[in-house]
Amino acid sequence: MDFMAGNMGWIEVICGPMFSGKSEELIRRLRRAMIARRRVQVFKPIIDDRYSKDEIVSHSEQRIPSTVVQGAGEILKLLDWRTQVVGIDEANFIGPGLVDVCNQLADSGKRVVVAGLDTDYMGRPFPPIPDLLALAESITKTLAICMRCGNPAKQTQRLIESADLIVVGAAGMYEARCRACFEAGAPKQEYLPFVRPPG
Ligand code: ADP
Ligand code: ZN
């Protein structure tokens, strides 16, 4: 889905656990769009300033310039309406408004490429990614390598005790695990309004 015929927009979702190559794949697609001389804008939520505030950086040190947003509404405010391709990383941290924003962008003829975690550290679907999957034209599920056994890994294992749903970090705080090796994280936690409690 690398080309854009006429004015038709669409939504592509790249999802999977941490370390599965979501950012790499997002960067790859956006670079190709730039090579095709499409106008590209890239956004990420404020929560993810681990490495850089004005770039998306993959765990393998690939980078692409991006703009930090507080929430989904800000994407619309900061959007240059000449933009043809909109990239969004860490979509699971943007909140429920992202679904409408992606739909609006796609309806207005833009190619929207969204990357995010599809499950949280307890293994639960991470809103609003499930809704985006239902509405997308294209879905790519990336798997990492299980750090315990070497099998394909779909889970993000938290390695530290924390009461927070979101603890931003990378190597040392989280690792990829397969279904068999995954142990759901610390039970005590606080919920963001858009995250469904268990049960
Ligand atoms: P994501 O955005 O899904 O967190 P990134 O695109 O930032 O992933 O990083 C993917 C890169 O992370 C891989 O190409 C590899 O170099 C590195 N990596 C580190 N740990 C793992 C792992 N357990 N499985 C796969 N890749 C890993
Ligand atoms: Zn395993």
Short mmCIF file of C-alpha atoms in Angstrom, two decimals, residues 121-123 157 182-187:
data_model
loop_
_atom_site.label_atom_id
_atom_site.label_comp_id
_atom_site.label_asym_id
_atom_site.label_seq_id
_atom_site.Cartn_x
_atom_site.Cartn_y
_atom_site.Cartn_z
CA TYR A 121 1.92 -4.79 30.32
CA MET A 122 -0.94 -6.94 31.64
CA GLY A 123 -1.57 -8.32 28.19
CA GLN A 157 6.87 -7.88 29.85
CA PHE A 182 4.79 -13.86 29.58
CA GLU A 183 3.90 -13.13 33.21
CA ALA A 184 1.31 -10.39 33.62
CA GLY A 185 2.75 -7.41 35.47
CA ALA A 186 2.30 -6.02 38.94
CA PRO A 187 -1.40 -6.14 39.87
#
